[in-house]
PDB file of C-alpha atoms in Angstrom:
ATOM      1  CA  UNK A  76     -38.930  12.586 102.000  1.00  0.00           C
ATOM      2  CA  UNK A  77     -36.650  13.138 104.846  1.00  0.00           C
ATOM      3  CA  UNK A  78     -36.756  11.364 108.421  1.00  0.00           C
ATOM      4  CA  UNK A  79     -39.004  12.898 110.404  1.00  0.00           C
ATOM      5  CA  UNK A  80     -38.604  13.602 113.979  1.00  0.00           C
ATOM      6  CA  UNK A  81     -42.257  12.358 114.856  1.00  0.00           C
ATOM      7  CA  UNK A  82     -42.258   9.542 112.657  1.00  0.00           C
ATOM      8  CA  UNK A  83     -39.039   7.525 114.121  1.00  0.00           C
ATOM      9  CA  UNK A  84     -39.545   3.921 114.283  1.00  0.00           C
ATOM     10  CA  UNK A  85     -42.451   3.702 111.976  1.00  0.00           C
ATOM     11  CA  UNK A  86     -42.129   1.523 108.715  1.00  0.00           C
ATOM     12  CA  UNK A  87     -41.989   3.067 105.309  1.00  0.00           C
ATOM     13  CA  UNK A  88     -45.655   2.029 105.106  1.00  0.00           C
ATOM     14  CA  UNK A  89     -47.188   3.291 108.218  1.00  0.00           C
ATOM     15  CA  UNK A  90     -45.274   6.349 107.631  1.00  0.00           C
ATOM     16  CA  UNK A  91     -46.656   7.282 104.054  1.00  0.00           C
ATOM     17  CA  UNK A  92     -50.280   6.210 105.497  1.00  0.00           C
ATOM     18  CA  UNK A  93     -49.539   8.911 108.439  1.00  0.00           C
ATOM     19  CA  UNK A  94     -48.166  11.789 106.195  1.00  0.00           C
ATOM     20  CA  UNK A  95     -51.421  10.675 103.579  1.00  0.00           C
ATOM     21  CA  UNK A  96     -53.110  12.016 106.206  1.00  0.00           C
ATOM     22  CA  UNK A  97     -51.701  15.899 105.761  1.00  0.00           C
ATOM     23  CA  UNK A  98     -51.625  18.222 103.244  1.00  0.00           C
ATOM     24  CA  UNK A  99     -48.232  19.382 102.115  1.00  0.00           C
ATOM     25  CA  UNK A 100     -48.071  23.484 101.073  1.00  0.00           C
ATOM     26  CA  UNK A 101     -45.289  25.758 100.647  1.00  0.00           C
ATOM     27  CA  UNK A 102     -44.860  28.937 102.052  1.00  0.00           C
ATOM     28  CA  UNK A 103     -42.939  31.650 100.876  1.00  0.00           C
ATOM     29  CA  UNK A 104     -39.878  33.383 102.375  1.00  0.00           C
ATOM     30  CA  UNK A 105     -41.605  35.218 104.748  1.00  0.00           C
ATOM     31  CA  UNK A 106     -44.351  33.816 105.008  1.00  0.00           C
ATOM     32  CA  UNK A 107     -46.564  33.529 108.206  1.00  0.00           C
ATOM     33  CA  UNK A 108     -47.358  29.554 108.686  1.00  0.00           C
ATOM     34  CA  UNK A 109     -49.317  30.382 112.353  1.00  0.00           C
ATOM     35  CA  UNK A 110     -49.778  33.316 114.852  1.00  0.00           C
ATOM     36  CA  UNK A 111     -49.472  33.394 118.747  1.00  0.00           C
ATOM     37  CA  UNK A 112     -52.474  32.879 120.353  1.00  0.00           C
ATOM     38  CA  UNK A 113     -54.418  31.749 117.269  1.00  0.00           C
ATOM     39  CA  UNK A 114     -56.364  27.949 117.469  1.00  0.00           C
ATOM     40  CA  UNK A 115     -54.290  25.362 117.147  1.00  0.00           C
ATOM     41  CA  UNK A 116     -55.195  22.979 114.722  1.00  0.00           C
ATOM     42  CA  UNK A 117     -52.925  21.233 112.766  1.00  0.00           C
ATOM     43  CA  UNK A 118     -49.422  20.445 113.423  1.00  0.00           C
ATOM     44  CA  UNK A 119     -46.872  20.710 110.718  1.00  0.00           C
ATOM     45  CA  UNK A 120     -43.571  18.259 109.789  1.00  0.00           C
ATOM     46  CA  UNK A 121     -40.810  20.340 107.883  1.00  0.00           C
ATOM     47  CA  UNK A 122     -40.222  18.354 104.735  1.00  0.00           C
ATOM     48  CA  UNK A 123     -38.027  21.200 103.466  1.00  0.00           C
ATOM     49  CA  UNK A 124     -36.743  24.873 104.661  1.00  0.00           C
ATOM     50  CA  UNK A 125     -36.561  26.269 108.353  1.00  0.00           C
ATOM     51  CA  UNK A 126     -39.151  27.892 109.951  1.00  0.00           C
ATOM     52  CA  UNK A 127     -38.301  31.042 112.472  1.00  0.00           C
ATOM     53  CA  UNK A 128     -40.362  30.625 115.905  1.00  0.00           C
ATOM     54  CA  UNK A 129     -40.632  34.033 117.412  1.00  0.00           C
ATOM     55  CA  UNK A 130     -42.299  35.992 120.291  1.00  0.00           C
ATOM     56  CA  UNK A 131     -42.833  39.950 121.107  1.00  0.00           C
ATOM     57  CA  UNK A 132     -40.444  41.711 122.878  1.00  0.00           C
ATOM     58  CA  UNK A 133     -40.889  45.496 123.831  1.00  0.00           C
ATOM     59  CA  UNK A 134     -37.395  46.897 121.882  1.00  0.00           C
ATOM     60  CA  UNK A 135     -37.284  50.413 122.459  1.00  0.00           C
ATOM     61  CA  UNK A 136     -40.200  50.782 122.796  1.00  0.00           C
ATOM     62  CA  UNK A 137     -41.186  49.194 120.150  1.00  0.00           C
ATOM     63  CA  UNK A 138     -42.977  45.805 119.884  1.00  0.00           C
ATOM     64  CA  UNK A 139     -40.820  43.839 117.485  1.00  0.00           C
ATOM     65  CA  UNK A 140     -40.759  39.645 117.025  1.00  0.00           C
ATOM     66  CA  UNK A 141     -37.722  38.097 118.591  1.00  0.00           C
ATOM     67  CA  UNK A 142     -36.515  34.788 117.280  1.00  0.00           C
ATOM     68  CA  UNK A 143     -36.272  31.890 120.347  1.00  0.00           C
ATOM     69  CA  UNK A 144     -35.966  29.107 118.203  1.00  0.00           C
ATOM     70  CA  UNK A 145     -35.697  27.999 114.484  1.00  0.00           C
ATOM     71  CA  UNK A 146     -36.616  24.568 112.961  1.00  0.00           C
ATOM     72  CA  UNK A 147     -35.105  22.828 109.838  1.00  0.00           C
ATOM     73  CA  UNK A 148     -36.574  20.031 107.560  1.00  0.00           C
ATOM     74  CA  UNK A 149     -37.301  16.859 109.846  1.00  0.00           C
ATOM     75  CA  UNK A 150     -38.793  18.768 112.701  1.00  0.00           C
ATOM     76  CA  UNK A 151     -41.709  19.507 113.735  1.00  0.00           C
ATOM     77  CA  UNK A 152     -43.419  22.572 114.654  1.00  0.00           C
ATOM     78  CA  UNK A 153     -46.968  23.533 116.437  1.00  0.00           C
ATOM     79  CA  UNK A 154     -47.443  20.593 118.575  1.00  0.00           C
ATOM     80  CA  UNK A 155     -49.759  22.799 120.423  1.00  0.00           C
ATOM     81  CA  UNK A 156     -52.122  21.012 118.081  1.00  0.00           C
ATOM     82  CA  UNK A 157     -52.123  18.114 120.337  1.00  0.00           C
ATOM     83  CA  UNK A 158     -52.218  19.512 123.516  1.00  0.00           C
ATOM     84  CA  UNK A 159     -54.965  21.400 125.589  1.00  0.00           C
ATOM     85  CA  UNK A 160     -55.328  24.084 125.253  1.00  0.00           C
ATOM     86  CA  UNK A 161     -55.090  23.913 121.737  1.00  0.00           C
ATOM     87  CA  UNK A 162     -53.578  27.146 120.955  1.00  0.00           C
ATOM     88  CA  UNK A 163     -50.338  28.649 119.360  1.00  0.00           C
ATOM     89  CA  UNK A 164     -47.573  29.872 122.218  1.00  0.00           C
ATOM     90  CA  UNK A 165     -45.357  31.046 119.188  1.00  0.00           C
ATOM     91  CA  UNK A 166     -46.055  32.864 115.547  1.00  0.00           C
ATOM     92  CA  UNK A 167     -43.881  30.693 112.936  1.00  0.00           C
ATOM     93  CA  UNK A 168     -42.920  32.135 109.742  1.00  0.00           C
ATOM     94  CA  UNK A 169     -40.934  30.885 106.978  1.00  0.00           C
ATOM     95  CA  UNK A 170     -37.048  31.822 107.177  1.00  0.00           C
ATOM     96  CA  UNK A 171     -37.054  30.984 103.451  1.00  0.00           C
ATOM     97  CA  UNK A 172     -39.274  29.370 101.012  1.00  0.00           C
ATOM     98  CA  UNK A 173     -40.138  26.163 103.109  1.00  0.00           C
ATOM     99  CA  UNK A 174     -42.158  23.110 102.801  1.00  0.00           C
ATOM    100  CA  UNK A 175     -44.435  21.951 105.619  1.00  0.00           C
ATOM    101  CA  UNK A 176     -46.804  19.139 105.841  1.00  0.00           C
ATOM    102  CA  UNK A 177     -50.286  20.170 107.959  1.00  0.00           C
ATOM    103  CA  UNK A 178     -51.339  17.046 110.301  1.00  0.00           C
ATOM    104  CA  UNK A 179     -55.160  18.226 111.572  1.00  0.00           C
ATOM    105  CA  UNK A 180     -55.657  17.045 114.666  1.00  0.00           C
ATOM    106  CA  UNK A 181     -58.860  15.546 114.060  1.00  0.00           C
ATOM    107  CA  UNK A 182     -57.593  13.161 110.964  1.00  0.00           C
ATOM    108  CA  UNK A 183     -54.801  12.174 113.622  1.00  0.00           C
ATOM    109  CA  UNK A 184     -57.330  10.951 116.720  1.00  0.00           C
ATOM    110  CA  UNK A 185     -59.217   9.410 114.312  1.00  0.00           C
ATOM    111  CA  UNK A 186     -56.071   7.638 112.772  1.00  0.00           C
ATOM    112  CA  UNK A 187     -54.431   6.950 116.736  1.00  0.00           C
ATOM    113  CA  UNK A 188     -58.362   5.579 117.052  1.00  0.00           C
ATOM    114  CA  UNK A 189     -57.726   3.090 114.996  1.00  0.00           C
ATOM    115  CA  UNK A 190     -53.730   2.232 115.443  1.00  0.00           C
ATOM    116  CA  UNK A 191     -52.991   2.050 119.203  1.00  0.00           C
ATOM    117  CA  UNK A 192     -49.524   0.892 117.973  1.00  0.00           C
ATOM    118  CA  UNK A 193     -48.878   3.607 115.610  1.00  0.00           C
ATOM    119  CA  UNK A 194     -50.428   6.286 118.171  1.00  0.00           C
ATOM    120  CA  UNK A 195     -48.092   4.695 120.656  1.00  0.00           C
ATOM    121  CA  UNK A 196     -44.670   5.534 118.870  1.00  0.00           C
ATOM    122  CA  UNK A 197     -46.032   8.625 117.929  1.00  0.00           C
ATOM    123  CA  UNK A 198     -46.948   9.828 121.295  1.00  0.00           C
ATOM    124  CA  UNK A 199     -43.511   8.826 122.358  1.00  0.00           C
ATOM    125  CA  UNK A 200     -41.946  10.880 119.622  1.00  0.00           C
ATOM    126  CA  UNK A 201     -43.625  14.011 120.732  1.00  0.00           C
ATOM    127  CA  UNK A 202     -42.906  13.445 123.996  1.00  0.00           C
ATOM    128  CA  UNK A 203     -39.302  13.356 123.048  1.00  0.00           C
ATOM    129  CA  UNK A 204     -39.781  16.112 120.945  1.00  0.00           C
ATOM    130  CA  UNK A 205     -41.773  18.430 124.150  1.00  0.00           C
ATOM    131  CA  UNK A 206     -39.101  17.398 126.218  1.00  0.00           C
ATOM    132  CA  UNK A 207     -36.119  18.191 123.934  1.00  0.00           C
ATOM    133  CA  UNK A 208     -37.089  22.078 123.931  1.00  0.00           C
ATOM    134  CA  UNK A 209     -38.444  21.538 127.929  1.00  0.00           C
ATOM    135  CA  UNK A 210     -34.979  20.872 128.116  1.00  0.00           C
ATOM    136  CA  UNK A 211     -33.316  23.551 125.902  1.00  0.00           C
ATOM    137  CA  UNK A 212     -34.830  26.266 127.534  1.00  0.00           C
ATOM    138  CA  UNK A 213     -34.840  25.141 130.689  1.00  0.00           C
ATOM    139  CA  UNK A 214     -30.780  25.244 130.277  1.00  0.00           C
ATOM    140  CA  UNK A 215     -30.624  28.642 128.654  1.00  0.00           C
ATOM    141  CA  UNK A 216     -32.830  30.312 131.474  1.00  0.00           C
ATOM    142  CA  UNK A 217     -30.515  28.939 134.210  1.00  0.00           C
ATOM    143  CA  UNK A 218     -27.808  30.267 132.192  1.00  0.00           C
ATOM    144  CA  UNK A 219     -29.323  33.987 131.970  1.00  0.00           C
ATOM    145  CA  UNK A 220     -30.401  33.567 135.782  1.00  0.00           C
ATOM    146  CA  UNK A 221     -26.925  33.150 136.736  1.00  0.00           C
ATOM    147  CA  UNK A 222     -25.995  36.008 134.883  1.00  0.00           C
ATOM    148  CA  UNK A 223     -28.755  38.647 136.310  1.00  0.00           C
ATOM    149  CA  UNK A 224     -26.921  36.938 139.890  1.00  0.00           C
ATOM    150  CA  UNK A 225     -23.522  37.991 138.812  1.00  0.00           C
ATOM    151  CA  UNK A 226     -24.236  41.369 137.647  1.00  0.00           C
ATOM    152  CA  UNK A 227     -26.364  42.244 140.643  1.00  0.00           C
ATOM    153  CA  UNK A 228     -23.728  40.728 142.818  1.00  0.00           C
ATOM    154  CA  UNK A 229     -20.728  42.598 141.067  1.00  0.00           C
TER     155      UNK A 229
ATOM    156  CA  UNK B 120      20.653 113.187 138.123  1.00  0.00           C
ATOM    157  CA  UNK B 121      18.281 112.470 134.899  1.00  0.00           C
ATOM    158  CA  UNK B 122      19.465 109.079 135.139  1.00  0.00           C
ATOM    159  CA  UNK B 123      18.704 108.321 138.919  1.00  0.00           C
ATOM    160  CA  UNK B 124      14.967 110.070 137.600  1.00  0.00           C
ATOM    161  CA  UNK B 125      14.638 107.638 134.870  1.00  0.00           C
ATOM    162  CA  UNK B 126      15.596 104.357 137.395  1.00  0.00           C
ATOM    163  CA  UNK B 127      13.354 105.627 140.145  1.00  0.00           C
ATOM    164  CA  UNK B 128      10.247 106.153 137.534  1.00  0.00           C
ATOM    165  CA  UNK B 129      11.048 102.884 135.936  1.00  0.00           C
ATOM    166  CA  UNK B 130      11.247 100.938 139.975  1.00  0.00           C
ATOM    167  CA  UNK B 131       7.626 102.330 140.664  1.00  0.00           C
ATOM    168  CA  UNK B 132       6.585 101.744 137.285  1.00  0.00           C
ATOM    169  CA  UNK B 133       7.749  97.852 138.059  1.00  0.00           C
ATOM    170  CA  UNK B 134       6.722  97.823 141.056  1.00  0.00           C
ATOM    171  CA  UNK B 135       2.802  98.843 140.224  1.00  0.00           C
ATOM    172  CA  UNK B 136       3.365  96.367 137.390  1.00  0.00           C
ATOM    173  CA  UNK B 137       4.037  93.967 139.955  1.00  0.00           C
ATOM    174  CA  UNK B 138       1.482  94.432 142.811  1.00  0.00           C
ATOM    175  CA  UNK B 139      -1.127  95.006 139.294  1.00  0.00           C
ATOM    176  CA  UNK B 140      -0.055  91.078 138.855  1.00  0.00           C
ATOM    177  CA  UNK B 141      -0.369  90.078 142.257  1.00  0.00           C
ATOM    178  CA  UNK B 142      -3.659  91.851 142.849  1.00  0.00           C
ATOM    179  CA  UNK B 143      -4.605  90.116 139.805  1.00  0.00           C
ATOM    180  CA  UNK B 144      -3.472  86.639 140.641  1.00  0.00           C
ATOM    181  CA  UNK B 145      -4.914  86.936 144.070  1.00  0.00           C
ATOM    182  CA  UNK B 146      -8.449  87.875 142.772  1.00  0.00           C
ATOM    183  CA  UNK B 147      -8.078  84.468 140.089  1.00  0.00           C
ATOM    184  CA  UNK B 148      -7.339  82.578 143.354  1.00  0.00           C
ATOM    185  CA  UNK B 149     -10.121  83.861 144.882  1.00  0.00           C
ATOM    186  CA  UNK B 150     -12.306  83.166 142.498  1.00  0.00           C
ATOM    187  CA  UNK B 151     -11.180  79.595 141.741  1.00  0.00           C
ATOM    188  CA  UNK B 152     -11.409  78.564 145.230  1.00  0.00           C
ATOM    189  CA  UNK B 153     -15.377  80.083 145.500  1.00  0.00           C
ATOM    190  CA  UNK B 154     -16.488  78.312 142.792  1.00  0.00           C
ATOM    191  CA  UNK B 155     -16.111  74.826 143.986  1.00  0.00           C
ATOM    192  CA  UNK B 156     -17.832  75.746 147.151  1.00  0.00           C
ATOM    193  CA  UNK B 157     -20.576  77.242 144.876  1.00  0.00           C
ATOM    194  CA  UNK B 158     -20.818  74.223 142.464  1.00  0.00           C
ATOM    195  CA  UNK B 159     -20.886  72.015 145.727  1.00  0.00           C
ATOM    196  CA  UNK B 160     -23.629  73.374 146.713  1.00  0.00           C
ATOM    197  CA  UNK B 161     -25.611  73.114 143.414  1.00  0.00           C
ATOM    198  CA  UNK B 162     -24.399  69.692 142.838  1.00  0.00           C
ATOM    199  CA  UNK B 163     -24.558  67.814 145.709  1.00  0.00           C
ATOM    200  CA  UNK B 164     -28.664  67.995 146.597  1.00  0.00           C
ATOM    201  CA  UNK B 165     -28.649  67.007 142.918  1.00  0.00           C
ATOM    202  CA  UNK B 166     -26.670  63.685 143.396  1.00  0.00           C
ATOM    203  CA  UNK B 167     -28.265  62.997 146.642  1.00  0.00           C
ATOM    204  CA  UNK B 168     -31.637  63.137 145.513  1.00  0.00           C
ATOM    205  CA  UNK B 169     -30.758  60.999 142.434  1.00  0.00           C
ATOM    206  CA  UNK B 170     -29.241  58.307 144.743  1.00  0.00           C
ATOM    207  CA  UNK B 171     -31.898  58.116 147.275  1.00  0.00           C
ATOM    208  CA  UNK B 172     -35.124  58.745 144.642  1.00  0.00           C
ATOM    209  CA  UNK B 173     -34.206  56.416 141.756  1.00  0.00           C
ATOM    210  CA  UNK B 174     -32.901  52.255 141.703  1.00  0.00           C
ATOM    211  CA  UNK B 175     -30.351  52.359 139.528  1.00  0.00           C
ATOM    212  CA  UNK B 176     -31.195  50.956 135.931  1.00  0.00           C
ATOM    213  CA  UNK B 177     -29.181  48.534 134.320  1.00  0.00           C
ATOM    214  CA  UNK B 178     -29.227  48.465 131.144  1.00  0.00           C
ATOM    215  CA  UNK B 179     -27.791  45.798 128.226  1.00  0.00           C
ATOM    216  CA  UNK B 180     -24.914  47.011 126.676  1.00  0.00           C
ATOM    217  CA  UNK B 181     -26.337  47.311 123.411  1.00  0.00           C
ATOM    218  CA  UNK B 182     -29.443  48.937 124.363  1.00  0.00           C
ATOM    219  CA  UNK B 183     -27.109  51.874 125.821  1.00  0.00           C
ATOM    220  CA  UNK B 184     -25.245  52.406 122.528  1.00  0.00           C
ATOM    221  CA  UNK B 185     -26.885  54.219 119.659  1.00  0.00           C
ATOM    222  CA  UNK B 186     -27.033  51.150 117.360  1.00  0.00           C
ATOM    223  CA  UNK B 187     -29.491  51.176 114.776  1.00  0.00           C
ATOM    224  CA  UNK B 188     -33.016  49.265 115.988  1.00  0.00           C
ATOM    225  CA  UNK B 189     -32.301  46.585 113.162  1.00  0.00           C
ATOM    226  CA  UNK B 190     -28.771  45.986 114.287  1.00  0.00           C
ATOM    227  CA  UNK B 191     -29.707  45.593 117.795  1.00  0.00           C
ATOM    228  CA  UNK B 192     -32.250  42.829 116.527  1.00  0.00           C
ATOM    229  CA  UNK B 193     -29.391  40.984 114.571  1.00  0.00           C
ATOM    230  CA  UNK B 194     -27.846  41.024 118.050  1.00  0.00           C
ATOM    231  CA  UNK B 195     -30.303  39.705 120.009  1.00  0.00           C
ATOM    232  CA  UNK B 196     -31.013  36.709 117.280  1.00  0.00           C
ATOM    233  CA  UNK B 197     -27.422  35.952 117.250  1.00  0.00           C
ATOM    234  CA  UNK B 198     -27.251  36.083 120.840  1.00  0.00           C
ATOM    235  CA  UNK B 199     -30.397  33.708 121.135  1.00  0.00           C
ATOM    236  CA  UNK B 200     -28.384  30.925 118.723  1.00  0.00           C
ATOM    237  CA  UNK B 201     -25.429  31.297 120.644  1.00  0.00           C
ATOM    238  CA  UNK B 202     -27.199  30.545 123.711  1.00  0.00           C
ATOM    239  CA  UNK B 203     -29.286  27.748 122.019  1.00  0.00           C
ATOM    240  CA  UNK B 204     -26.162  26.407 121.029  1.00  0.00           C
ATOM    241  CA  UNK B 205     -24.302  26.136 124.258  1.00  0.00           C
ATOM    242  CA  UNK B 206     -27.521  24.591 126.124  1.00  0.00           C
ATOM    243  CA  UNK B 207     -27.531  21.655 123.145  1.00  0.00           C
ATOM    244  CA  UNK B 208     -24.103  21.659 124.169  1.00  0.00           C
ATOM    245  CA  UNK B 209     -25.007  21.138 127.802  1.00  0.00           C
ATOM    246  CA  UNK B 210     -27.726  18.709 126.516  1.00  0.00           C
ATOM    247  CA  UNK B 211     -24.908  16.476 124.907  1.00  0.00           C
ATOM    248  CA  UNK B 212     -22.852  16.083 128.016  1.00  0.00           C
ATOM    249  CA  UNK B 213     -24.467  17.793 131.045  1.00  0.00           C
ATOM    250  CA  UNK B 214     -22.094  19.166 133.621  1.00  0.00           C
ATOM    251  CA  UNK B 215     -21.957  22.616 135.533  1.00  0.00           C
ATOM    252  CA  UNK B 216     -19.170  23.880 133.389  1.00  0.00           C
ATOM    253  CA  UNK B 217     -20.766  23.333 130.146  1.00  0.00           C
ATOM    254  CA  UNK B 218     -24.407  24.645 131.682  1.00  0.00           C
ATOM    255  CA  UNK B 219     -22.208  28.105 132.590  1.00  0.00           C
ATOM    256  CA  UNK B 220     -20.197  28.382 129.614  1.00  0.00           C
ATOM    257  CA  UNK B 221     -19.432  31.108 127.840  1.00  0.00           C
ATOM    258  CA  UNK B 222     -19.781  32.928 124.608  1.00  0.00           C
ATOM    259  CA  UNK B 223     -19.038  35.782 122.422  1.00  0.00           C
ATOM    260  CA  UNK B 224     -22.651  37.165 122.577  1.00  0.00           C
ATOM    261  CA  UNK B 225     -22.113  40.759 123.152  1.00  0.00           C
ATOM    262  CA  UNK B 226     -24.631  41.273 125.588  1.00  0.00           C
ATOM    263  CA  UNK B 227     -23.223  39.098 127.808  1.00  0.00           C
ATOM    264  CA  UNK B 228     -19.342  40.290 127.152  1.00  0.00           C
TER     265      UNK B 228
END
């Protein structure tokens, strides 16, 4: 199993008694893993593939799914799953046939019930993780606000 | 005497040849400098009301051209790494150069 991104600085143990909790399923190339806007759930660690994260955008016309972001094995996807108010901001499908492993929400309070420790470096990871692509984006919309500012100003 | 005939026919015969050609270059002239005035007239309200009715709309580049809807996608997905890539760029070492830099997207070039 690869390192996952929301599983750093667990032991072996603690981190085959956290991924017990999920159920691992493949998904096709293609394949739709969730929607935008539909109840989040679960949250899923890519043990092997990418997954494609897109959103609509009007393209002549025509409403087709843009790609904003893709994931590889290691990271994690649909963290919505732990925050309010539990619902998709994305639609992730596979980019190829891809590997996930579904953490439900409910199996994880349960498990963060019972290990405050464990919870603990969890919560940290997704934190890291929320902020990473708080981050990213943040950078690359600064970076296309400059450039409406230079074309209008040219 | 039939040859004095022959060069006076052939003079007035030139000549009308000649003020034929102006007459006809004169008209041309005419002509040429009406229709300006003309298309002036048709095209200016047109231009005016264009300016003052409508914001200007800026399109992307490759939304202008007559690419293929598919190709156009491919563009805007490799545009979208490229500019992922340079903000994990920025991420690595933040500074204002790196946060501004540039790349071979083609909507942005």
């Amino acid at each position: 199993m690869v390192n996952m991104d929301l599983l750093e600085g667990l032991s072996a143990a603690e981190t085959n008694r956290v991924l017990g909790l999920g159920k691992v399923f493949t998904l096709e190339s293609g394949g739709v893993l969730f929607r935008l806007g539909d109840p989040a759930d679960s949250l899923y660690l890519i043990s092997r593939g990418r997954i494609r994260l897109t959103l609509p955008m009007q393209v002549r016309d025509r409403s087709e799914s843009v790609m904003v972001e893709e994931q590889g094995s290691g990271h994690t996807v649909g963290w919505s799953a732990l925050t309010a108010p539990y619902r998709f901001t994305l639609t992730a499908t596979a980019a190829f046939e891809t590997e996930v492993v579904a953490l439900g929400r409910e199996e994880l309070n349960a498990y963060f019930a019972a290990n405050p420790d464990t919870a603990r470096i969890i919560a940290l990871n997704l934190a890291g993780v929320i902020g990473r692509r708080l981050q990213l984006f943040q950078a690359m919309w600064v970076r296309e606000i400059q450039r409406m500012v230079e074309s209008r100003c040219a | 005497m039939e040859m004095l005939l022959m060069g006076a026919c052939l003079s007035v015969l030139g000549l009308a040849v000649a003020c034929m050609a102006f007459g006809a270059a004169t008209r041309e002239a005419d002509v040429q400098t009406a229709a300006p005035v003309v298309e002036q007239e048709m095209v200016k309200p047109v231009v005016a009301a264009r300016f003052f009715a409508e914001a200007p709309k800026v399109l992307p580049l490759a939304a202008r051209s007559s690419v293929p809807i598919e190709a156009l996608l491919l563009q805007i997905e490799s545009h979208v790494r490229l500019e992922h890539a340079a903000a994990e760029c920025f991420l690595e070492a933040p500074n204002a150069a790196l946060l501004h830099s540039r790349t071979v997207s083609p909507f942005v070039n």
